[in-house]
Short mmCIF file of C-alpha atoms and ligand atoms in Angstrom, two decimals:
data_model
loop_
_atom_site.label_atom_id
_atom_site.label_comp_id
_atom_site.label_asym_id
_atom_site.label_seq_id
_atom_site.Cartn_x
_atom_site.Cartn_y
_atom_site.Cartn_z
CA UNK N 1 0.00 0.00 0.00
CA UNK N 2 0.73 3.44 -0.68
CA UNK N 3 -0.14 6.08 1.85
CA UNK N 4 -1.29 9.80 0.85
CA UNK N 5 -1.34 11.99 3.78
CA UNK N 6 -3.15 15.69 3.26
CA UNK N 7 -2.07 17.87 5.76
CA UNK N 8 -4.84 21.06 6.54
CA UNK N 9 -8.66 19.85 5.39
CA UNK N 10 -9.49 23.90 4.36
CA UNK N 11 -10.15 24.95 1.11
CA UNK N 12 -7.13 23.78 -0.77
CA UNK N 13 -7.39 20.25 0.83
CA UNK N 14 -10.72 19.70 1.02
CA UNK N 15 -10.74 20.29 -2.61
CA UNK N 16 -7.90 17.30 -3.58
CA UNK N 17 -10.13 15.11 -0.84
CA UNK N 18 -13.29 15.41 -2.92
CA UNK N 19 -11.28 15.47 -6.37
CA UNK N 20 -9.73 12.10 -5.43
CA UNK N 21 -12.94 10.50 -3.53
CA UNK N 22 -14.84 11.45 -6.89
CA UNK N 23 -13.03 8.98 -9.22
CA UNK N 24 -11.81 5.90 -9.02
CA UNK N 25 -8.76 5.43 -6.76
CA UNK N 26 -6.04 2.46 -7.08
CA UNK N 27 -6.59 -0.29 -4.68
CA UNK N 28 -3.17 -0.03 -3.27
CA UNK N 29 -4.05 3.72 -2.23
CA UNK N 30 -4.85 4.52 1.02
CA UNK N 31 -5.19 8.56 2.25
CA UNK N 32 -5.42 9.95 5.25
CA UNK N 33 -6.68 13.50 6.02
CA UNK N 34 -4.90 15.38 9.43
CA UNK N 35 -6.41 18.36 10.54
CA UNK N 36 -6.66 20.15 14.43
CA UNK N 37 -10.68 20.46 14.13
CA UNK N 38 -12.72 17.29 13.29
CA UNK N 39 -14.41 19.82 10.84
CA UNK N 40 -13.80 21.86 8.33
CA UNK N 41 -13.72 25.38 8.99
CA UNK N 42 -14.81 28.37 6.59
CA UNK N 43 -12.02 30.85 7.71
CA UNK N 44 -14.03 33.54 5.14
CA UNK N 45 -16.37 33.51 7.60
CA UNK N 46 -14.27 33.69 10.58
CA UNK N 47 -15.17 37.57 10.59
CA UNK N 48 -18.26 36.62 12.12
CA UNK N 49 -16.78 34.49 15.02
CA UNK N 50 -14.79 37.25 15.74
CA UNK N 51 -17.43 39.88 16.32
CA UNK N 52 -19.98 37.11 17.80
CA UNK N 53 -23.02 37.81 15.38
CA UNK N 54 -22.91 33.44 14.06
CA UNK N 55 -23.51 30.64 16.11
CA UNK N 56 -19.68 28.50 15.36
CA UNK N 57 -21.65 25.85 13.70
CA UNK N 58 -22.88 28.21 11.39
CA UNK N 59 -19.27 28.31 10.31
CA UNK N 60 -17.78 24.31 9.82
CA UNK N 61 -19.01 21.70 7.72
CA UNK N 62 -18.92 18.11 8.45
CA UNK N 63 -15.68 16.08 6.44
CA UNK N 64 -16.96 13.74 3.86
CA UNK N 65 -17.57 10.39 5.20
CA UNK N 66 -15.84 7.36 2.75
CA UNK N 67 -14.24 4.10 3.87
CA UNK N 68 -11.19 5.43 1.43
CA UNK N 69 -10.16 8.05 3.79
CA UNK N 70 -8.96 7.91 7.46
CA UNK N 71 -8.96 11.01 9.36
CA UNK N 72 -6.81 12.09 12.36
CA UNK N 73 -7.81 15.56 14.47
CA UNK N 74 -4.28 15.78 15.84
CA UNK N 75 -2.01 19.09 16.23
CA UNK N 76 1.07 18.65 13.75
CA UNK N 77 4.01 20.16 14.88
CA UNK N 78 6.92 18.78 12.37
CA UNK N 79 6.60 17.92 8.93
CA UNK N 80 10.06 15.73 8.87
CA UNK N 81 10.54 15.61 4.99
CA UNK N 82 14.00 13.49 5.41
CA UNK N 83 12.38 10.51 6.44
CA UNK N 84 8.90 11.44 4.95
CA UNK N 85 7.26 11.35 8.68
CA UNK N 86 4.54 13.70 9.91
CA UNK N 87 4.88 14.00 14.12
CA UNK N 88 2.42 15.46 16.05
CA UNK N 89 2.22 17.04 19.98
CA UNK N 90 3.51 13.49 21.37
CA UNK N 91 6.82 13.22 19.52
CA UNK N 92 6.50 9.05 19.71
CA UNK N 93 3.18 9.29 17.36
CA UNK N 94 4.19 9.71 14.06
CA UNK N 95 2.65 8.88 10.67
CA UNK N 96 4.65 7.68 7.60
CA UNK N 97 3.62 9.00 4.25
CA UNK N 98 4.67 8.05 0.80
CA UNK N 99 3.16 11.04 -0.95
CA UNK N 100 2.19 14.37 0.88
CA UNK N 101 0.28 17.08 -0.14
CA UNK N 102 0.46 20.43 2.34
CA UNK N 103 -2.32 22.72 2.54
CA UNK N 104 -2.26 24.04 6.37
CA UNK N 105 -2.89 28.02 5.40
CA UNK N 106 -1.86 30.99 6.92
CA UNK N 107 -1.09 32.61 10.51
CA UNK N 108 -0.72 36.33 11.66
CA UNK N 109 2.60 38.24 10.22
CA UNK N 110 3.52 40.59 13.17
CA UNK N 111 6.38 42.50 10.83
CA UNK N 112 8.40 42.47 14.46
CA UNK N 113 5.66 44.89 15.79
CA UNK N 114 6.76 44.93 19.65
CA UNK N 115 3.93 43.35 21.86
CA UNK N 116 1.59 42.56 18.67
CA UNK N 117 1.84 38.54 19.52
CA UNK N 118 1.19 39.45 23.36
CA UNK N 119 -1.39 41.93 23.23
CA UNK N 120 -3.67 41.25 20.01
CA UNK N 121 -6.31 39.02 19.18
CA UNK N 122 -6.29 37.13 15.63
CA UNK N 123 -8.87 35.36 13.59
CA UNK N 124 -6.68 33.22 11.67
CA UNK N 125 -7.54 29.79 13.71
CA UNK N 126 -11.09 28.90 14.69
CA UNK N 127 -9.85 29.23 18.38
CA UNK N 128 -8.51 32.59 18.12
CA UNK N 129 -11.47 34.23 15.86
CA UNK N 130 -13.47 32.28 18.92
CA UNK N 131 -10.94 34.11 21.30
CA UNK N 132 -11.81 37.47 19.91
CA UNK N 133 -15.40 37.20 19.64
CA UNK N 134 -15.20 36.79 23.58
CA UNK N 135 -12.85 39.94 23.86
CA UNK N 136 -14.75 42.06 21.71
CA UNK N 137 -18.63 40.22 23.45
CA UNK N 138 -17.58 40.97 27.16
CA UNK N 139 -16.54 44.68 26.60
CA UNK N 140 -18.18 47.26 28.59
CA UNK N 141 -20.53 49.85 27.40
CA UNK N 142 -18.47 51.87 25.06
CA UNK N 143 -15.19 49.48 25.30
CA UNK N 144 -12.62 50.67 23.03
CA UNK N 145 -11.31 48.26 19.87
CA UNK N 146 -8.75 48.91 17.41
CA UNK N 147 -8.62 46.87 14.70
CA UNK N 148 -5.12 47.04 12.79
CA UNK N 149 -4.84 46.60 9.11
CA UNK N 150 -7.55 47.55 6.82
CA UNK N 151 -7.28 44.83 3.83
CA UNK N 152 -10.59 42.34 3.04
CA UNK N 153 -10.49 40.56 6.69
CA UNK N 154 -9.83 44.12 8.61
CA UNK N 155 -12.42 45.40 6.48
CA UNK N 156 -15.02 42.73 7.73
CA UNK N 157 -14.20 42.65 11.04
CA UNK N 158 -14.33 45.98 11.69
CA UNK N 159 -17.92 46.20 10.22
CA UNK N 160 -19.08 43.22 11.76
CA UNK N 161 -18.48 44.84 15.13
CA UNK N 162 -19.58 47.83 14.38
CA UNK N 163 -23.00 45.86 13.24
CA UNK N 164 -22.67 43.72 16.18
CA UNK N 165 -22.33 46.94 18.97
CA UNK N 166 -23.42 49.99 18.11
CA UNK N 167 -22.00 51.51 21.39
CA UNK N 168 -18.22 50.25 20.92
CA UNK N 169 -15.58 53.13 19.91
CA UNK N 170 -14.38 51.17 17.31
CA UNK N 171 -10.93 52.75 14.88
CA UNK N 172 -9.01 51.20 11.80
CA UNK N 173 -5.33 51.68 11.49
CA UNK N 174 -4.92 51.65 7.63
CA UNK N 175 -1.59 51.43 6.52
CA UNK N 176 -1.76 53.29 2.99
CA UNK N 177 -3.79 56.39 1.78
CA UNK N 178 -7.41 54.34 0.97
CA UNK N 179 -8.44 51.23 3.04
CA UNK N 180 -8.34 48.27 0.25
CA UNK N 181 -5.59 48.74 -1.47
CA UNK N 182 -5.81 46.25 -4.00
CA UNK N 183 -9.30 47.25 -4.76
CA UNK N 184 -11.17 49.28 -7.31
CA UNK N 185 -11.41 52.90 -6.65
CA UNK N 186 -14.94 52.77 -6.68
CA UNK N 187 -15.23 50.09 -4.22
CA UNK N 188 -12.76 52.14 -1.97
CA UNK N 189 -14.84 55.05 -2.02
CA UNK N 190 -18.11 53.39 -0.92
CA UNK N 191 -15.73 51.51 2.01
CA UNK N 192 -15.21 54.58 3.48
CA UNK N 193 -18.15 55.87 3.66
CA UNK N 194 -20.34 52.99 4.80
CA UNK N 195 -17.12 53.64 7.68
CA UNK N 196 -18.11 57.95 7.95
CA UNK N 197 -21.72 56.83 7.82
CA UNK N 198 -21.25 54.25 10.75
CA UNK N 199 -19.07 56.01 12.91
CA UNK N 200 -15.95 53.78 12.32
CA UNK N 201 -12.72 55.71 12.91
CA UNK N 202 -10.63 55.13 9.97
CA UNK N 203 -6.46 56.37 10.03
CA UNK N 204 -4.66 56.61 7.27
CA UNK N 205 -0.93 56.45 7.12
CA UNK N 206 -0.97 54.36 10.08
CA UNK N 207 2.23 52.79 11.12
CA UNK N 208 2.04 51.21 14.43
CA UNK N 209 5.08 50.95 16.37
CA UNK N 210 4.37 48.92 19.27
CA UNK N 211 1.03 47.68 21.33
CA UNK N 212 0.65 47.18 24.69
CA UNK N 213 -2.00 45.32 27.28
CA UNK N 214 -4.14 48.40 27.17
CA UNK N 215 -3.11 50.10 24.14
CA UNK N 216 -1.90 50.85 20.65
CA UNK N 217 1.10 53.12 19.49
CA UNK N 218 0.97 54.37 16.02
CA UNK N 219 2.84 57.20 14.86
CA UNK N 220 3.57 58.51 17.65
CA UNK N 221 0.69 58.49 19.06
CA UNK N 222 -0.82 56.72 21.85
CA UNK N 223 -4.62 55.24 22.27
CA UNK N 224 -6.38 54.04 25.13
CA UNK N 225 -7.73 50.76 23.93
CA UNK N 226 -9.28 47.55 25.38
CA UNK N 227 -9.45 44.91 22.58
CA UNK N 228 -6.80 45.34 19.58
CA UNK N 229 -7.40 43.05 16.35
CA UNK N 230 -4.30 42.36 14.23
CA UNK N 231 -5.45 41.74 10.72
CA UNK N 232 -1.93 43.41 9.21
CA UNK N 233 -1.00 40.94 7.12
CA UNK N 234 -0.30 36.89 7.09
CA UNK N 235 2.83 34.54 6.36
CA UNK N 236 2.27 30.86 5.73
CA UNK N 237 2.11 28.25 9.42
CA UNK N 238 5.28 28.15 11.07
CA UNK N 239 6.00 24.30 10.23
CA UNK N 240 5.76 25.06 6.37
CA UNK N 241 8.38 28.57 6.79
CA UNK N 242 10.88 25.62 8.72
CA UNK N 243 10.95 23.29 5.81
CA UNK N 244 13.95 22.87 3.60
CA UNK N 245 12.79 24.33 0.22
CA UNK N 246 13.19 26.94 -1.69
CA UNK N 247 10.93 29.62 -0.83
CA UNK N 248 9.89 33.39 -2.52
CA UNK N 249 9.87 36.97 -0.65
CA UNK N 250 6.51 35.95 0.76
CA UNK N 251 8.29 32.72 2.51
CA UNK N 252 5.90 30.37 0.29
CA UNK N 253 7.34 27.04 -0.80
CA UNK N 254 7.75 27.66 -4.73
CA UNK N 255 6.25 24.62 -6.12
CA UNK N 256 6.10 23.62 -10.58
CA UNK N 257 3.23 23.66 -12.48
CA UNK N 258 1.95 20.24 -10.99
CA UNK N 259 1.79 21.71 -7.71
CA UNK N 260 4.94 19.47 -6.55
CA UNK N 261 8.20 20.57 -4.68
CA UNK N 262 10.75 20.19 -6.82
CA UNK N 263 13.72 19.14 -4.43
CA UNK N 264 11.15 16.50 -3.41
CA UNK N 265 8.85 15.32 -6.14
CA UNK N 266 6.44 13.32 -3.73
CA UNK N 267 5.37 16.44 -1.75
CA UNK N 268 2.80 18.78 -3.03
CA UNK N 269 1.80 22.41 -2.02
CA UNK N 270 -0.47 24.36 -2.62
CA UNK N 271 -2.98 27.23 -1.11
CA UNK N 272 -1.79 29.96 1.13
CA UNK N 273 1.70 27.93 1.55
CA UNK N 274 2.25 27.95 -2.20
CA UNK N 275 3.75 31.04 -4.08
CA UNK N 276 1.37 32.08 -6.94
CA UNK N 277 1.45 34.81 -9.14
CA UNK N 278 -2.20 35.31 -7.95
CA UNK N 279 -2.59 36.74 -4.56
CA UNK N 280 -4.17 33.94 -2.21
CA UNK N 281 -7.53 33.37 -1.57
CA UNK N 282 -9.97 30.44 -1.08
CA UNK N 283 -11.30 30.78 -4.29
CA UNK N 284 -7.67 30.18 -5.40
CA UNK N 285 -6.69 27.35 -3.04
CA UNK N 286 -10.06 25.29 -4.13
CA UNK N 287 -9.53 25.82 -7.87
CA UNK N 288 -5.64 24.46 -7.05
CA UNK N 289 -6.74 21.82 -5.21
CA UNK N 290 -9.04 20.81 -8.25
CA UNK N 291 -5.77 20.82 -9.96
CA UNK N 292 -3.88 19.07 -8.06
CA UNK N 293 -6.24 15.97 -7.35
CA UNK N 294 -6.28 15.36 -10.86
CA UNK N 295 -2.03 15.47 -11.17
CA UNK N 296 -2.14 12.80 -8.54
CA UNK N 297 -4.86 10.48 -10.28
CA UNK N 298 -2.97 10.18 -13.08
CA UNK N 299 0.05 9.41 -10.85
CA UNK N 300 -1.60 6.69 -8.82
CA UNK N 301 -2.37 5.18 -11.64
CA UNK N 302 1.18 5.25 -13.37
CA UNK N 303 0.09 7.85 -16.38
CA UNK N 304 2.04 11.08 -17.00
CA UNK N 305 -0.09 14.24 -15.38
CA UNK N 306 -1.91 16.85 -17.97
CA UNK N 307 -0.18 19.82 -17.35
CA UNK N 308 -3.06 22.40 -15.21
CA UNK N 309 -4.42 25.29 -17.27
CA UNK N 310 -3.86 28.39 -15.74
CA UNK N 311 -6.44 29.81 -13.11
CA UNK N 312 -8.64 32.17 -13.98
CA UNK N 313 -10.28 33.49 -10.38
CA UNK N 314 -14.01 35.04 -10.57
CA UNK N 315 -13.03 37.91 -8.12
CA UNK N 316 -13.76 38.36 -4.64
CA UNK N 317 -16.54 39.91 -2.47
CA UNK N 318 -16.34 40.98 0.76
CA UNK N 319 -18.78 42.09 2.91
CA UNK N 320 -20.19 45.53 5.41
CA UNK N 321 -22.09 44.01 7.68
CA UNK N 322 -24.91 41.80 6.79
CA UNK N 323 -26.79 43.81 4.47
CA UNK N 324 -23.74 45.93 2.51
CA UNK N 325 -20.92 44.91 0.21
CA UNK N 326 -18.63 45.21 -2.38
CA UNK N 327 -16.86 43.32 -4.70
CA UNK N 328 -15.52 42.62 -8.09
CA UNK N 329 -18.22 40.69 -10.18
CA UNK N 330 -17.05 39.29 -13.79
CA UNK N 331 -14.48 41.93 -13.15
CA UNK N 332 -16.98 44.84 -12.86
CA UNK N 333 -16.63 46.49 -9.48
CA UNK N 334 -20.04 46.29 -7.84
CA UNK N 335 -21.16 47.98 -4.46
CA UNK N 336 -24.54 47.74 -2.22
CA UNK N 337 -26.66 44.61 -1.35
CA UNK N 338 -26.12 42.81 -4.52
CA UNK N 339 -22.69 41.67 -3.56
CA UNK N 340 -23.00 40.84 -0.38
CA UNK N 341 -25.88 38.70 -1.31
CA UNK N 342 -23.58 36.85 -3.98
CA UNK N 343 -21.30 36.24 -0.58
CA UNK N 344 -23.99 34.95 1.11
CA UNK N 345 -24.59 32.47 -2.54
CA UNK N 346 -21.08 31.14 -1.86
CA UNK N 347 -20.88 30.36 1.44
CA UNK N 348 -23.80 28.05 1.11
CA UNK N 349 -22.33 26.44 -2.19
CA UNK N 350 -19.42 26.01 0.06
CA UNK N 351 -21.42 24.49 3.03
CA UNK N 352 -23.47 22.11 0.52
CA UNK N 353 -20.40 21.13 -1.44
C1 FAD W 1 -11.48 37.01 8.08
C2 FAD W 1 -11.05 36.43 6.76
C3 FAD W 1 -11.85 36.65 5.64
C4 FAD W 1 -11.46 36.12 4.40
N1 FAD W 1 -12.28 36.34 3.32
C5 FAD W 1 -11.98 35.77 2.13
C6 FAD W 1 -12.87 35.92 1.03
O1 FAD W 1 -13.90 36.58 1.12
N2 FAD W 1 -12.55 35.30 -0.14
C7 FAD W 1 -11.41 34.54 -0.28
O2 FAD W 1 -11.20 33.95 -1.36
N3 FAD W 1 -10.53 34.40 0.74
C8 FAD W 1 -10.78 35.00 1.94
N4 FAD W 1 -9.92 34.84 3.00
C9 FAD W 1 -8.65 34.10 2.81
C10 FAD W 1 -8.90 32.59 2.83
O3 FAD W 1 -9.59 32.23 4.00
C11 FAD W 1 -7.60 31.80 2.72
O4 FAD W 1 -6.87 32.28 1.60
C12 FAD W 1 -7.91 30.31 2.54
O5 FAD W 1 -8.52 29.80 3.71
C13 FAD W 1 -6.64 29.50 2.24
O6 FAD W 1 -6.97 28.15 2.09
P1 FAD W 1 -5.94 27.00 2.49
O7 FAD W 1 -6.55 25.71 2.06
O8 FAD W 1 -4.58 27.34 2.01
O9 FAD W 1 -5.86 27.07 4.08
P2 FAD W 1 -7.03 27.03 5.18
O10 FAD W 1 -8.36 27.13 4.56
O11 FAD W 1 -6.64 28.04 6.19
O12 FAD W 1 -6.88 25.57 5.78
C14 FAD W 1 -5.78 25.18 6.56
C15 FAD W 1 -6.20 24.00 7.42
O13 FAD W 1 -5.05 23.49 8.09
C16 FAD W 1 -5.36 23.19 9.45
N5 FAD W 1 -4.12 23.34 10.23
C17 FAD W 1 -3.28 24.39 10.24
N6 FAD W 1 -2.22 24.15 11.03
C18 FAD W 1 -2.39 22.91 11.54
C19 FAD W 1 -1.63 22.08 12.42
N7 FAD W 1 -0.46 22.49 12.95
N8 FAD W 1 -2.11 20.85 12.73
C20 FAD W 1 -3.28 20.40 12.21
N9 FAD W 1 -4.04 21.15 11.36
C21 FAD W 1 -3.61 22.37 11.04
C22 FAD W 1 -6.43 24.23 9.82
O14 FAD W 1 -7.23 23.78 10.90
C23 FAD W 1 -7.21 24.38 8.51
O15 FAD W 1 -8.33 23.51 8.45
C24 FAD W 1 -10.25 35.36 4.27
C25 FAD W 1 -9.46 35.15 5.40
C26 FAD W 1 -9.85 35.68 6.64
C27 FAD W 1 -8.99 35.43 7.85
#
């Protein structure tokens, strides 16, 4: 037998699960799926944890159930590539593989911000969005939250919690000159009002410098705050930045066009640990995992891999709240209720699917 381990069941490994469990497999195939949570979680949706307006179970999906798959809710903490061995919190259980496909995500890059690890809340694991929600949920009347870095997730958490609690002081440290950066112009413009309009304080230019237990330090200046949210940027899970391969300026593993490290042809990356030309997204991990589950059919059964086309991504939406939006639709920017109902659309395609 042949064993296929997928580390991270998200959106990029969920994908080569379901790819694989669709077809036929190879007798002598056997694959095992490792992930922390025995469920799937929909980090796009982790927004929601974080300023406590879903219920969590609003927010996972059940793993497929198939007698070709074994599943293990364990902790990884070393991928050892030498001897192709995954280990997890107790060093003497360890798991052989003979091909290995990584898709564990993303966690918080603190750019060497002093205190940002000690004194700020994250949503990039279930537990921590879960963390926050508490934070941000057991705040006094007119509790103070700063959420730092105004990209897609600072975007959405901020407006979640402002939807959530109207009487919170809530501010956004925004790095450049418009929140969004990467965004249409027109899309920018209606972000900032929707924050005017809602009494969100937005800062421009922001540069924060250091955060402590009961506040944030940004330019020089000082604010009293209770709750701070670091959303300023991500770097792929410590265990994939420790592995022996190459890597680009984003510390992603640079894999070929078959998704495959090439130092080490049996392991596979892809998702938020993989460098892309396209930035990373869900949308972009799924449609790679499609990919790749079809590269490793034709391996398992001995037949030279069509090479994947190249993606094409359908855009991404983002949402204000539960009623407001934005987003770029067949590459039109679009603003308003219309959007954020198309968000809506995809999160249950991804919950049925
Ligand atoms: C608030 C927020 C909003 C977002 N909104 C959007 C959006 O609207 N559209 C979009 O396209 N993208 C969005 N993203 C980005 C998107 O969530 C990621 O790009 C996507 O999840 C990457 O998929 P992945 O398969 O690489 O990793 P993930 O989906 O993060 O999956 C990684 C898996 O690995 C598991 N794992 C990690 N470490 C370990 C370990 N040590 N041991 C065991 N298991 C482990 C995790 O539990 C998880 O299940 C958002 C992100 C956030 C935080």
């Amino acid at each position: 037998m042949k064993r296929l381990v997928i580390l991270g069941g998200g959106y990029g490994g969920i994908k080569v699960l379901s790819g694989l469990l669709e077809n036929y497999l190879p007798d002598d195939i056997e694959i095992t799926l490792i992930d922390r949570n025995p469920f799937r979680s929909l980090k796009t949706e982790f927004y929601t944890i974080a300023a406590g307006t879903v219920a969590d179970s609003e927010v996972r999906v059940e793993f497929p159930e198939d007698k070709r798959v074994q599943y293990m809710f364990k902790e990884v903490t070393k991928i050892d590539t030498e001897n192709n061995k995954i280990i997890f919190e107790d060093p003497e259980d360890t798991l052989h593989f003979d091909y290995l496909v990584i898709g564990l995500g993303c966690e918080d890059n603190y750019h060497g911000v002093k205190g940002a690890i000690e004194y700020t809340e994250s949503v990039q694991t279930f537990s921590k969005a879960r963390h926050t929600g508490v934070a941000v949920g057991n705040l006094n009347a007119y509790g103070k939250v700063t959420v730092v870095g105004a990209g897609l997730s600072g975007i959405e958490v901020a407006s979640e919690i402002r939807e959530s609690r109207p009487d919170l002081n809530i501010r956004l440290l925004d790095r450049g000159p418009t929140v969004l950066k990467a965004f249409d112009e027109k899309i920018q413009n209606h972000v900032e009002r929707w924050f005017i309009t809602n009494d969100v304080d937005v800062i421009h230019h922001s540069n924060v410098e250091y955060v402590e237990k009961d506040g944030v330090c940004n330019n020089g200046v000082c604010y009293l705050n209770d709750v701070t949210i670091w959303t300023a940027g991500v770097r792929p899970v410590y265990l994939v930045r420790e592995l022996p391969f190459e890597k680009d300026m984003h510390e992603k593993i640079i894999v070929n066009e078959y998704y495959q490290v090439p130092e080490q042809q049996n392991i596979f990356v892809l998702g938020d640990c993989a460098a892309s030309e396209l930035s990373p997204s869900a949308q972009l991990a799924g449609a790679q995992g499609e990919q790749l589950a079809e590269v490793l059919l034709a391996l398992f059964r001995g037949k030279t891999p069509r090479k994947p086309r190249p993606i094409k991504l359908r855009g991404t939406l983002g949402s204000l709240g539960k009623s407001d939006g934005f987003g770029n639709m067949m590459t039109m920017p679009m603003t308003g209720l219309l959007p954020r109902l198309a968000k809506s659309g995809v999160l249950w395609l991804n919950k049925r699917h």
